[in-house]
Tab-separated table of C-alpha atoms in Angstrom:
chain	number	residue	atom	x	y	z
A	22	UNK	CA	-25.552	-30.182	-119.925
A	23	UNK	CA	-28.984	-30.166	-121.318
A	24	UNK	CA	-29.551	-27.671	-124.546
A	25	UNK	CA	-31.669	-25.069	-123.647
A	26	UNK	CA	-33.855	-25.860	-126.979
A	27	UNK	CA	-33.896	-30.084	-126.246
A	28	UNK	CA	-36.898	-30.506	-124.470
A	29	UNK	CA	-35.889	-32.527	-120.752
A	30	UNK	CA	-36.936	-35.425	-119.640
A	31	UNK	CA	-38.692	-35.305	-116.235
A	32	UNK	CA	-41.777	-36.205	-117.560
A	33	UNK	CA	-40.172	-39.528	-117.931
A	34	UNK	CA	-39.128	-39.580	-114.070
A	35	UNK	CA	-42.628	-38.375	-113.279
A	36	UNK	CA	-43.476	-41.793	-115.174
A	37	UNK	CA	-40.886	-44.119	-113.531
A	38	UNK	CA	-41.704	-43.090	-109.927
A	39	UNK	CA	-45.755	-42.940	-110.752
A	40	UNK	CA	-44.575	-46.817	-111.732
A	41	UNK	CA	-42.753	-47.732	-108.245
A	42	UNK	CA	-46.131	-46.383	-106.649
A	43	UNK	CA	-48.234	-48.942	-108.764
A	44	UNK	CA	-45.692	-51.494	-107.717
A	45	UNK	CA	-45.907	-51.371	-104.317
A	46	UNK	CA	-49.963	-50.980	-104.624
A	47	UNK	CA	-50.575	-54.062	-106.255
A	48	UNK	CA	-47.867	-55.883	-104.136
A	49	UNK	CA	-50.264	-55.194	-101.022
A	50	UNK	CA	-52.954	-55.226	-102.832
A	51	UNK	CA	-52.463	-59.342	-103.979
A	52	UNK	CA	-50.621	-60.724	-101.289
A	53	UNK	CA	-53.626	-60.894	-99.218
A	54	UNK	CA	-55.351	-63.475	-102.063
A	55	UNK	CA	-51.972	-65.651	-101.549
A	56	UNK	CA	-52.289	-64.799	-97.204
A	57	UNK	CA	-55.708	-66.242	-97.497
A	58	UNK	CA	-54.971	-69.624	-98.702
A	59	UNK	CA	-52.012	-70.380	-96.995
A	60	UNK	CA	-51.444	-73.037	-94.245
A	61	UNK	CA	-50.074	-70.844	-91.162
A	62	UNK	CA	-53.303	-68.019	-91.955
A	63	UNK	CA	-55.802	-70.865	-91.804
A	64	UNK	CA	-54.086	-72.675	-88.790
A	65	UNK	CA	-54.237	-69.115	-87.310
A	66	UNK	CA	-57.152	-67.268	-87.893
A	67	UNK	CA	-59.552	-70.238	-89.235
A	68	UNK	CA	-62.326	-68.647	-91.849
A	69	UNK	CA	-64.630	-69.825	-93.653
A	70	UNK	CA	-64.548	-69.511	-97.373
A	71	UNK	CA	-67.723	-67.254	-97.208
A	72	UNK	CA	-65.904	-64.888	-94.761
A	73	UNK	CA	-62.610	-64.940	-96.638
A	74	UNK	CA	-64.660	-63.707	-99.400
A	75	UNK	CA	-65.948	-60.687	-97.567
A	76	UNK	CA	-62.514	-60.062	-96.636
A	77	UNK	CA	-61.312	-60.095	-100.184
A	78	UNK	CA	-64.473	-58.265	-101.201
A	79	UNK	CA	-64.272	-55.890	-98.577
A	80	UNK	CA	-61.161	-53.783	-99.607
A	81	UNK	CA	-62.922	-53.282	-103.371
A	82	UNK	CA	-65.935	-51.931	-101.718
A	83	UNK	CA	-64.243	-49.357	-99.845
A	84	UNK	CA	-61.705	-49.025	-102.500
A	85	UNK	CA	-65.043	-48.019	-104.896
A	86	UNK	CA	-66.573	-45.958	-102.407
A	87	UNK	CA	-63.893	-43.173	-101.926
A	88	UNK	CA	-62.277	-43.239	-105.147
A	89	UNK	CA	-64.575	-39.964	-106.742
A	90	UNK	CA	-63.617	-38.341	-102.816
A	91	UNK	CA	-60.459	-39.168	-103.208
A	92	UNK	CA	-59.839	-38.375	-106.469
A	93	UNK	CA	-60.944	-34.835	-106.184
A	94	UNK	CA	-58.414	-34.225	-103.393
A	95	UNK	CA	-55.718	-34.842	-105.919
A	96	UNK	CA	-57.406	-31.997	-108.352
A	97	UNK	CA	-58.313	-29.538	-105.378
A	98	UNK	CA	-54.690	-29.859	-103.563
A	99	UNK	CA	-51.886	-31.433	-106.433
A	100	UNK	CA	-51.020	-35.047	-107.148
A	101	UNK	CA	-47.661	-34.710	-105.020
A	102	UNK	CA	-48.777	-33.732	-101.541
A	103	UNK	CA	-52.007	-36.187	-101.263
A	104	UNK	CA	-50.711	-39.188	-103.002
A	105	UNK	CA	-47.556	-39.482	-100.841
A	106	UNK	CA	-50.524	-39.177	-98.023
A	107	UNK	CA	-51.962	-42.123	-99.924
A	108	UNK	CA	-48.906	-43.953	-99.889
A	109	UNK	CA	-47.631	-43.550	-96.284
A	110	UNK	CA	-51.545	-44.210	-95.146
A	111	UNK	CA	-52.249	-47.426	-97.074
A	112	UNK	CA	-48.522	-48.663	-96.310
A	113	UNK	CA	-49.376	-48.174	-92.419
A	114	UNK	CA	-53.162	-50.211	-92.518
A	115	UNK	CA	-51.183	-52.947	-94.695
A	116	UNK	CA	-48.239	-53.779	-91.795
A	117	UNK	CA	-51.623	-52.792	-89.181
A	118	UNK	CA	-53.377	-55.878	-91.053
A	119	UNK	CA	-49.926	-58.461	-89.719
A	120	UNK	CA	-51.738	-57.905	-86.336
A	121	UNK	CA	-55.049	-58.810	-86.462
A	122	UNK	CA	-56.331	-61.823	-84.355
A	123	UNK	CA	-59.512	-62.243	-85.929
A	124	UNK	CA	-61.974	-61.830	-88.575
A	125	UNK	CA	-63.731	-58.198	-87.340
A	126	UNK	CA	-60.086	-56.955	-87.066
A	127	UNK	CA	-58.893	-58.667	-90.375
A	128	UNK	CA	-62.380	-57.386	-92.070
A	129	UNK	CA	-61.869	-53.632	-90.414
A	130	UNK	CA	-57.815	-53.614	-91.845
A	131	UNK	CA	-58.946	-54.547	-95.533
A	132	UNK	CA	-61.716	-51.961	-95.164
A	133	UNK	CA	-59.212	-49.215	-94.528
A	134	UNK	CA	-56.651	-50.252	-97.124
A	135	UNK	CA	-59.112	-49.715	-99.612
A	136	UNK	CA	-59.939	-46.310	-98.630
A	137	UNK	CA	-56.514	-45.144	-98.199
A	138	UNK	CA	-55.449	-46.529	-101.837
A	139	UNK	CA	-58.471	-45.665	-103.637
A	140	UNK	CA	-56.473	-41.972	-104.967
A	141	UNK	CA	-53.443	-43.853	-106.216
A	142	UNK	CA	-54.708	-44.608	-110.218
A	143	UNK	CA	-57.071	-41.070	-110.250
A	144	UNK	CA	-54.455	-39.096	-108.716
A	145	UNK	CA	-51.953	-41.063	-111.486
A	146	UNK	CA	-54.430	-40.020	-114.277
A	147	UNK	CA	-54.003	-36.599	-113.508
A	148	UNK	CA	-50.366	-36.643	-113.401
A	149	UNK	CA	-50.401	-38.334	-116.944
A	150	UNK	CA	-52.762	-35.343	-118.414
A	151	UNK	CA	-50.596	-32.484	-117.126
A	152	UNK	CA	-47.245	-34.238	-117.894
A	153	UNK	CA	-47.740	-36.374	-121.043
A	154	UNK	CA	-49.175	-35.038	-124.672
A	155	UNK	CA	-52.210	-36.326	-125.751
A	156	UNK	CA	-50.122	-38.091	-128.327
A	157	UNK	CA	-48.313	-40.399	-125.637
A	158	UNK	CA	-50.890	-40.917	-122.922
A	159	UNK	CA	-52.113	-44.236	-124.181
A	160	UNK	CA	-48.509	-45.301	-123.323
A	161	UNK	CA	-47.376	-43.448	-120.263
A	162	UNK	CA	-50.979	-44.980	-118.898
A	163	UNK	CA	-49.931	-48.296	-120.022
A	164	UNK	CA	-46.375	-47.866	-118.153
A	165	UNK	CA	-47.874	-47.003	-114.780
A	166	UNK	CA	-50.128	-49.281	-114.976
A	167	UNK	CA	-47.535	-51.767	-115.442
A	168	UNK	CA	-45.534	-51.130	-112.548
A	169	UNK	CA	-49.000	-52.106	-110.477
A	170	UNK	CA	-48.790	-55.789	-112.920
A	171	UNK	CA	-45.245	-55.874	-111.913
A	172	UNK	CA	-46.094	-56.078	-108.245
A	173	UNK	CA	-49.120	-57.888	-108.928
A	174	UNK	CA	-47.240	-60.439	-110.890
A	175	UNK	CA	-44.246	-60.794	-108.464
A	176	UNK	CA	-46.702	-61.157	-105.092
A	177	UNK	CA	-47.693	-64.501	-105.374
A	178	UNK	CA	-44.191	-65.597	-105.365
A	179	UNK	CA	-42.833	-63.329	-103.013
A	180	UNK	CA	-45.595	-63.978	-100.733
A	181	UNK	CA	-45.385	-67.257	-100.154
A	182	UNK	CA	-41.724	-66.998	-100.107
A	183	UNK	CA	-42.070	-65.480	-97.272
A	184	UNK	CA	-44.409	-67.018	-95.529
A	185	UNK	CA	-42.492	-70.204	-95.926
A	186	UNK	CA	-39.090	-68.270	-95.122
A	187	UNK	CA	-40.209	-66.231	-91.769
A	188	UNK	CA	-42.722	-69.266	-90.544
A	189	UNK	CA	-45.615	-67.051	-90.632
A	190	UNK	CA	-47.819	-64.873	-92.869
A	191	UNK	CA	-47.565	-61.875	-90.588
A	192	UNK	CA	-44.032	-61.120	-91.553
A	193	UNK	CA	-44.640	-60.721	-94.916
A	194	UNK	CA	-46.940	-57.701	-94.274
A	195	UNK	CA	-44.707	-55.882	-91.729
A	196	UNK	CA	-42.091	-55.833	-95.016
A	197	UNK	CA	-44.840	-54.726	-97.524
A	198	UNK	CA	-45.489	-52.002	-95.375
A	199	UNK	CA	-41.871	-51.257	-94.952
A	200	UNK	CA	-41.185	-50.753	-98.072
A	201	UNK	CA	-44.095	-48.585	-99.181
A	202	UNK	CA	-43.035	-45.958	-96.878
A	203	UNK	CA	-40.035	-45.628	-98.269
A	204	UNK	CA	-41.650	-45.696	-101.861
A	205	UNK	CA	-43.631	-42.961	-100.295
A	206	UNK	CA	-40.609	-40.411	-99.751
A	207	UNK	CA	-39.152	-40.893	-102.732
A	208	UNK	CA	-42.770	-40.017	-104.681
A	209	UNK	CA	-42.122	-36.562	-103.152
A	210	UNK	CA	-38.972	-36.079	-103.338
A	211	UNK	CA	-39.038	-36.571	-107.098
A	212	UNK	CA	-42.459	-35.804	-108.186
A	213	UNK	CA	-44.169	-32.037	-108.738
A	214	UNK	CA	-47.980	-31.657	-109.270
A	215	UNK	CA	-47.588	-29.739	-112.324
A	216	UNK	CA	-44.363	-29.522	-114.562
A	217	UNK	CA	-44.203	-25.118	-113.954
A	218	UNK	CA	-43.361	-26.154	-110.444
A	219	UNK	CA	-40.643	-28.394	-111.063
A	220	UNK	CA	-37.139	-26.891	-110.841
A	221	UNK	CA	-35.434	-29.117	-113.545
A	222	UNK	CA	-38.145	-28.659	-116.390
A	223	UNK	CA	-36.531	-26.834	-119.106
A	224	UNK	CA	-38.880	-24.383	-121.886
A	225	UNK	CA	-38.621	-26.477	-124.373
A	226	UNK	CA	-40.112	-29.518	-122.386
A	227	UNK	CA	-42.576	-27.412	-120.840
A	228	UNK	CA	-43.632	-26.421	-124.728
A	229	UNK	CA	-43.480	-30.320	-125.366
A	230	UNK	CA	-46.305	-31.265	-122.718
A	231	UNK	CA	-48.140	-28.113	-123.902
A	232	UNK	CA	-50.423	-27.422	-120.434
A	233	UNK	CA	-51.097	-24.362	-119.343
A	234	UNK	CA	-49.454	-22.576	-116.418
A	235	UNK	CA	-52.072	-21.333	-114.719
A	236	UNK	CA	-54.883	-23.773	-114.432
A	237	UNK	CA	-57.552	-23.034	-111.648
A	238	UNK	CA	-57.580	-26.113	-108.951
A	239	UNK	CA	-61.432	-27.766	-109.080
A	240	UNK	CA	-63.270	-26.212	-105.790
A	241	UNK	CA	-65.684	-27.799	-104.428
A	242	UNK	CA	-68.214	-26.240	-105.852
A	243	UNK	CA	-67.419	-27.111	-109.081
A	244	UNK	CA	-67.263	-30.831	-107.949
A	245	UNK	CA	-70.717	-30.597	-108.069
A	246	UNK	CA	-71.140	-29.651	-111.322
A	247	UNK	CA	-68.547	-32.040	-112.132
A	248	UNK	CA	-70.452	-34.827	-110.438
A	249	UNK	CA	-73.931	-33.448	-112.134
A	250	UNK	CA	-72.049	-33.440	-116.045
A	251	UNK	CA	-70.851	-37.037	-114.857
A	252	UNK	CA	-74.050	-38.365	-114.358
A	253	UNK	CA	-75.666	-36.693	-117.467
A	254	UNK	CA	-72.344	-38.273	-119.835
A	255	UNK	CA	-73.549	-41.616	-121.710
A	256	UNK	CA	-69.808	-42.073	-122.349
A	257	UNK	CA	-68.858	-41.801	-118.875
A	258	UNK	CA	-71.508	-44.162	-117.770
A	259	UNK	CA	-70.604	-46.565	-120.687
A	260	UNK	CA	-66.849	-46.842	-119.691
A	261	UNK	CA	-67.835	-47.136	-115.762
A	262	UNK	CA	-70.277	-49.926	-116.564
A	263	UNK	CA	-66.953	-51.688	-118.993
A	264	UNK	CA	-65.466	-51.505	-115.765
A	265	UNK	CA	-67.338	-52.845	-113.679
A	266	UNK	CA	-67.870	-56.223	-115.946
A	267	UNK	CA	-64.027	-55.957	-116.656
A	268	UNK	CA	-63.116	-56.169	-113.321
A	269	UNK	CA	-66.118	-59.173	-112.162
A	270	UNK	CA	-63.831	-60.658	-114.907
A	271	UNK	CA	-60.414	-60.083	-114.157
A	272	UNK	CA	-60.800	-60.311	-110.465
A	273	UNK	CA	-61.100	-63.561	-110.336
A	274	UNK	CA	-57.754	-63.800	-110.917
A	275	UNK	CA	-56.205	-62.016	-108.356
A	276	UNK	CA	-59.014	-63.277	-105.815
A	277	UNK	CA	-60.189	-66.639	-106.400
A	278	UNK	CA	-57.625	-68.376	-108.805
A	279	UNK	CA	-55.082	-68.958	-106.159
A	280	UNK	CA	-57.132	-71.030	-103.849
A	281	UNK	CA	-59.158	-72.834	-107.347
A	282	UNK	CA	-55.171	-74.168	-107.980
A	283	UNK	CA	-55.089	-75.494	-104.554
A	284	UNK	CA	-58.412	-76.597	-103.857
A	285	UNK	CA	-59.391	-77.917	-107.302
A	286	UNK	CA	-56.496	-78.829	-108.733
A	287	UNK	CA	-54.610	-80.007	-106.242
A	288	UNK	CA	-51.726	-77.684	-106.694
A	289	UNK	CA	-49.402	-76.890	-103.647
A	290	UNK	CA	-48.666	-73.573	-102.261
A	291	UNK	CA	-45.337	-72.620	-103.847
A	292	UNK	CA	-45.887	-73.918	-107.721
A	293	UNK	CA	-49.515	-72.182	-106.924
A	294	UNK	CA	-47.928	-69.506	-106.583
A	295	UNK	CA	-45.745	-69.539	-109.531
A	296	UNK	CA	-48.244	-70.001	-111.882
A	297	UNK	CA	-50.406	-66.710	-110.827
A	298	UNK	CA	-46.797	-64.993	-111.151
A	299	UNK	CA	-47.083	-66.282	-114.499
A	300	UNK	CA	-50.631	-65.576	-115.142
A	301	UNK	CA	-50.197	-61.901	-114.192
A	302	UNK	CA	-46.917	-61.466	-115.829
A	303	UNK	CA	-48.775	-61.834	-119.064
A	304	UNK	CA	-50.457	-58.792	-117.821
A	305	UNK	CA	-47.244	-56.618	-117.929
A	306	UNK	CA	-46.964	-57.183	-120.989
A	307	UNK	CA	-50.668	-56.611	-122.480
A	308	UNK	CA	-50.177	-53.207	-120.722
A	309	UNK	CA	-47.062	-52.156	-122.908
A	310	UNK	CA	-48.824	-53.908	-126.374
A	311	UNK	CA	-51.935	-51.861	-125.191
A	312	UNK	CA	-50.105	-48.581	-124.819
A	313	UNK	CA	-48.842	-48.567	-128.389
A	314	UNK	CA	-51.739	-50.431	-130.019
A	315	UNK	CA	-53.660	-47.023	-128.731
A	316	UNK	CA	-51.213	-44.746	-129.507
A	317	UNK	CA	-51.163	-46.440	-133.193
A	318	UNK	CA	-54.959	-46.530	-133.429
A	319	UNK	CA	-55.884	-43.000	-132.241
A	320	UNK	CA	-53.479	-41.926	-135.155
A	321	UNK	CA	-54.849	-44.271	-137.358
A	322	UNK	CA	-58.718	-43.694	-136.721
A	323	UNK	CA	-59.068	-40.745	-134.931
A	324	UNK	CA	-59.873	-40.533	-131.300
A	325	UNK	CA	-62.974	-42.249	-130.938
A	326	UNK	CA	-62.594	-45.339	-133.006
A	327	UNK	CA	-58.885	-45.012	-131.475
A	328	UNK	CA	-59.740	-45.722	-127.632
A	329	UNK	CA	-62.938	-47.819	-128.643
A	330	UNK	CA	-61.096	-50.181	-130.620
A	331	UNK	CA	-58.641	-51.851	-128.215
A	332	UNK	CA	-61.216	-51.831	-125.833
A	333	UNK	CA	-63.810	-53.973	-127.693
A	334	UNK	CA	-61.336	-56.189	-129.342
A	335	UNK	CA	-59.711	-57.296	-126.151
A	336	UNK	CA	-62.525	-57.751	-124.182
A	337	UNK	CA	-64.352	-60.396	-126.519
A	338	UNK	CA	-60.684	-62.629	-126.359
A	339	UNK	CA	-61.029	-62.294	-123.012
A	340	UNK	CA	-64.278	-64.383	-123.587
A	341	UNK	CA	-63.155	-66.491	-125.469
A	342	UNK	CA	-60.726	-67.593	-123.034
A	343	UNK	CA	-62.511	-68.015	-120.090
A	344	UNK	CA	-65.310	-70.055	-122.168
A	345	UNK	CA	-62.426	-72.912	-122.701
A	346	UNK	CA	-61.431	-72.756	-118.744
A	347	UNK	CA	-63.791	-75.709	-117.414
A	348	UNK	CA	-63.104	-77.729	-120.831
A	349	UNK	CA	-59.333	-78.427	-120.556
A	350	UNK	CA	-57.531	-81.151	-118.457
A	351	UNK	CA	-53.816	-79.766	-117.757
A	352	UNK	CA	-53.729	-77.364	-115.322
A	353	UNK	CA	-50.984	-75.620	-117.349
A	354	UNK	CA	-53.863	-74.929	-120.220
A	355	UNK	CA	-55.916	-73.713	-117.827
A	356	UNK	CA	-53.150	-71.239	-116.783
A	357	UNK	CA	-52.409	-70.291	-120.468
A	358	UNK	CA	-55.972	-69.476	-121.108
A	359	UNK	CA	-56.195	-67.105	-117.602
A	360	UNK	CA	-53.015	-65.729	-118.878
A	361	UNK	CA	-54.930	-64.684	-122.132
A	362	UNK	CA	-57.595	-63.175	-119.767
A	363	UNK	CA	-54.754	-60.843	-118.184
A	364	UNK	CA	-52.885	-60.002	-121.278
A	365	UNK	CA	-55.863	-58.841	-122.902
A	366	UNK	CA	-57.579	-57.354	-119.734
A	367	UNK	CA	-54.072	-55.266	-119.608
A	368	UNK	CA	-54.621	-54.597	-123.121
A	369	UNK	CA	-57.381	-52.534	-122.728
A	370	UNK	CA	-56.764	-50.719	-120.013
A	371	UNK	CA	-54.634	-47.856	-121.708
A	372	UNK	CA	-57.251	-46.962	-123.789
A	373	UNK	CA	-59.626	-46.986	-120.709
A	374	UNK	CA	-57.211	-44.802	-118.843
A	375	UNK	CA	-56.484	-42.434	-121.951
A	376	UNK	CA	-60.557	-42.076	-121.833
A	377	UNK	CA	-60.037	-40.087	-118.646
A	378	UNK	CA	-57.477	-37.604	-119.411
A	379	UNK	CA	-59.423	-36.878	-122.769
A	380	UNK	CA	-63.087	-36.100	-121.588
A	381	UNK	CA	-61.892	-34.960	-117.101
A	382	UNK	CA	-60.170	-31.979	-118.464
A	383	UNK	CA	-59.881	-29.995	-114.934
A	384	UNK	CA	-61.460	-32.611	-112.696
A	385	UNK	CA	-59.518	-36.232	-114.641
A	386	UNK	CA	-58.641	-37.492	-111.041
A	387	UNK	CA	-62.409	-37.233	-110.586
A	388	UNK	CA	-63.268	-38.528	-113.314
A	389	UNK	CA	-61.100	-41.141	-112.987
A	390	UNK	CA	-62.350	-41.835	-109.707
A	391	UNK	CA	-65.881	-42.284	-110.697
A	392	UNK	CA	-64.808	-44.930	-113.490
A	393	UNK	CA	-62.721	-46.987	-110.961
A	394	UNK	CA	-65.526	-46.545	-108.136
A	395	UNK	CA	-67.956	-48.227	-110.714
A	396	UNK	CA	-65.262	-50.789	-111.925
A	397	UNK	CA	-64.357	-51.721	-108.157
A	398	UNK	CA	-67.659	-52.343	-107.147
A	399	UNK	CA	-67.591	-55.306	-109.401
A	400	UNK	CA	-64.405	-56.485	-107.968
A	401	UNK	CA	-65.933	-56.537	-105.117
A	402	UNK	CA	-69.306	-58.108	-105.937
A	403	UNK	CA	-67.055	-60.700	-108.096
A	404	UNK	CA	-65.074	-61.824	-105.250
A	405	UNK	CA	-68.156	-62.685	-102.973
A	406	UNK	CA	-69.831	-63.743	-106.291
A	407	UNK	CA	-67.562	-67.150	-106.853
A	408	UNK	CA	-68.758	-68.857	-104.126
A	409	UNK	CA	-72.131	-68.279	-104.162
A	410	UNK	CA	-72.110	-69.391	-107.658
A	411	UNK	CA	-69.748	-72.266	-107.081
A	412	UNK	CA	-72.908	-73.811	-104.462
A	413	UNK	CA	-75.529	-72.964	-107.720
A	414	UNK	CA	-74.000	-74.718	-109.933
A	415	UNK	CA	-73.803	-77.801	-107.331
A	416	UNK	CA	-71.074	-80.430	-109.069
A	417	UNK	CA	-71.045	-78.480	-112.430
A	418	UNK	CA	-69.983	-75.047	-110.055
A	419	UNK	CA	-66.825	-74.051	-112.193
A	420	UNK	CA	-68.383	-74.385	-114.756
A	421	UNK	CA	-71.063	-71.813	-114.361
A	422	UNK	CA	-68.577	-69.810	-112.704
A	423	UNK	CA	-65.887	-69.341	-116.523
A	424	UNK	CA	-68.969	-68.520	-118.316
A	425	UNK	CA	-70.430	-66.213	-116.277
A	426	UNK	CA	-66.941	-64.063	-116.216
A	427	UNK	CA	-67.258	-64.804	-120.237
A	428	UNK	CA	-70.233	-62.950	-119.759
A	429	UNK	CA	-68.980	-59.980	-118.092
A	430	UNK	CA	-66.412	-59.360	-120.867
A	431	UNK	CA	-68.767	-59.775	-123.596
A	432	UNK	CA	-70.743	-57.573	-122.233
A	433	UNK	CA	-68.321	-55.148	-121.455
A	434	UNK	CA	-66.926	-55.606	-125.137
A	435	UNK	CA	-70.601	-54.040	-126.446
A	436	UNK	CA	-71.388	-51.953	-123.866
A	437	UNK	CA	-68.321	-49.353	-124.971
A	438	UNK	CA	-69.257	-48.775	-127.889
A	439	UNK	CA	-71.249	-45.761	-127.292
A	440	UNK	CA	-68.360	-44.279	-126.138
A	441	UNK	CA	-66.937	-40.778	-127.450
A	442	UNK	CA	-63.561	-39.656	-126.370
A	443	UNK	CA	-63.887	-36.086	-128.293
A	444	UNK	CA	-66.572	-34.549	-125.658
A	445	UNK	CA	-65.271	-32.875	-122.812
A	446	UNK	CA	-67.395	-33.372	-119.363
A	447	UNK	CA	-66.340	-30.203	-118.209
A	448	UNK	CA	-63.442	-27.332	-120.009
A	449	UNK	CA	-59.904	-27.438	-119.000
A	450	UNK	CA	-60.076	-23.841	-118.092
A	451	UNK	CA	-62.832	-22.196	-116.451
């Protein structure tokens, strides 16, 4: 029996189940990037890489779009009731998408799979702010997000898997989509949109987390005040436009660098898949590094310097890396260096999550949504990007390709800098 003055853990809970959402996000999420190259998909459906690019581009775009909509759902009604709407919706478009026949129906599945998970990782910010001190956010942040590398790291090899097992790619979606509902009931079974309304939080936990009881849901009036201070913030628009770069970056991996192994380097399907496992299993653990490197610097340098600094650092390794890509010979080093690239991608993104619980006060799913709209347009413009540049640059194609992701995350690297975690966009109370 818990001590009535030791604080109790349900935050953590809150944590690990926010986690086994991310999981099952970025295990739909990926799979499609391993659907898309594999034999039985192209014997069945037959695209061309231009339209498997919209595809893949297709689910950021929508994904952008409603995240700021979305996100303010989660502050106007509580985290529990619309994520577990999230959940059950994008778990039902993901098995929908195992019965397409062609590439409108394909196209219209990915569409609505972005719009139904665009809440998950605003709504997840929120949750962090009212559950976790300031003092741990960095590294709750860095936990969920890890779940999502978990199931991002783990769907290349389970997709194939069973592609290969059932004798169809079909299969494997039906499952994915399975599973997620069940994900979904246990989110609400165990999860509360604020800490006062769960029965098991003790006083001294509640003292712990330090929010206040009665905080006023954001109406939608105030959304558009909300949306007007976003606009006017030079830190909000500096860590949206990080994003976006980051992600032109980074989602190359999780788009592209499945079919480059095949296509390019002559890789099959299986070992293909192995090595983005590995790739984004770097990630993982760049995401716990990150949380504590945050954590360690906000203490250290204060608040600003403390979410600017693993930002900047990571982004210019992330460079570095991709500058070496068209230079090596083994495919392995090539796989090291876009294993860099996720490590330090995951590195920052603590810090850029923290960002949002410091400045959204009342409106952080918003917030967060706005920063992740931004960021996932560039997924999006990134994944129909490749090709386009792979035809510029004619026989030299991948080449042009690595150094214009370098680019992104150089760019991103500076373009934080403005960035000021200790200015509110709007009070937490009214």
């Amino acid at each position: 029996m818990t001590h009535p003055t030791t604080p109790t853990n349900i935050r953590h809970r809150i944590i690990g189940v926010t986690m086994l959402m991310a999981f099952i996000l970025y295990l739909d999420r990926i799979c499609m990037g391993e659907i898309v190259k594999s034999v039985s998909f192209n014997n069945d459906l037959k695209l061309t890489d231009e339209q498997i690019g919209h595809v893949l581009g297709s689910f950021f775009f929508t994904y952008a779009l409603f995240q700021v909509p979305a996100g303010w759902a989660s502050d106007r009604f509580g985290a529990r009731p619309m994520l577990t709407i999230y959940i059950v919706l994008w778990s039902l478009f993901t098995a929908m998408t195992g019965f397409v026949t062609g590439f409108v129906g394909l196209l219209v599945a990915r569409l609505l799979c972005g719009v139904a998970e665009a809440g998950a990782y605003p709504t997840s910010m929120a949750l962090i702010r009212k559950w976790i001190p300031l003092t741990g956010r960095a590294r709750a942040s860095g936990m969920v997000a890890l779940g999502g590398r978990i199931g991002g790291a783990l769907a290349p090899f389970l997709t194939i898997w069973l592609i290969v097992t059932m004798g169809n790619w079909r299969t494997s979606l039906w499952i994915d989509g399975a599973v997620g509902l069940v994900i979904a009931v246990i989110f609400w079974k165990v999860v509360r949109s604020n800490p006062h309304e769960h029965p098991q939080v003790n006083a001294a936990e509640l003292e712990l987390i330090g929010r206040p009881q009665g905080e006023k849901p954001l109406s939608a009036r105030e959304l558009k005040s909300a949306l007007w201070a976003f606009t006017k913030s030079r830190s909000l628009w500096c860590n949206s436009a990080a994003q976006m770069l980051q992600n032109i970056g980074w989602g190359f991996l999780v788009t592209w660098l499945p079919t480059y192994l095949v296509k390019e380097r002559g890789v099959g399907e299986i070992e293909g898949g192995k090595m983005l496992t590995y790739v984004l299993a770097f990630g993982m653990l760049g995401q716990i590094v990150g949380g504590y490197y945050c954590d360690w610097a906000t203490r250290r340098f204060g608040l600003r310097w403390g979410r600017l600094l693993p930002m900047t650092s990571s982004m210019f390794v992330c460079a570095a890396a991709y500058v070496c890509c068209p230079f090596v010979e083994s495919t392995w080093t090539l796989v090291a260096c876009c294993a860099v690239v996720s490590f330090c991608t995951d590195l920052a993104n603590p810090a850029l999550w923290a960002f949002m619980g410091d400045v959204g006060g009342r409106a952080t799913a918003a917030a967060g949504g706005w920063g992740n709209m931004w960021g996932n347009f560039g997924a999006s413009a990134g994944a129909m990007l490749i090709p386009w540049l792979m035809k510029l640059g004619g026989g030299d194609g991948k080449t042009l390709v690595f150094f214009t992701l370098a680019g992104a995350f150089i760019l991103a690297g500076l373009i934080v800098l403005p960035m000021d975690a200790t200015k509110k966009l709007i009070p937490d109370e009214p």
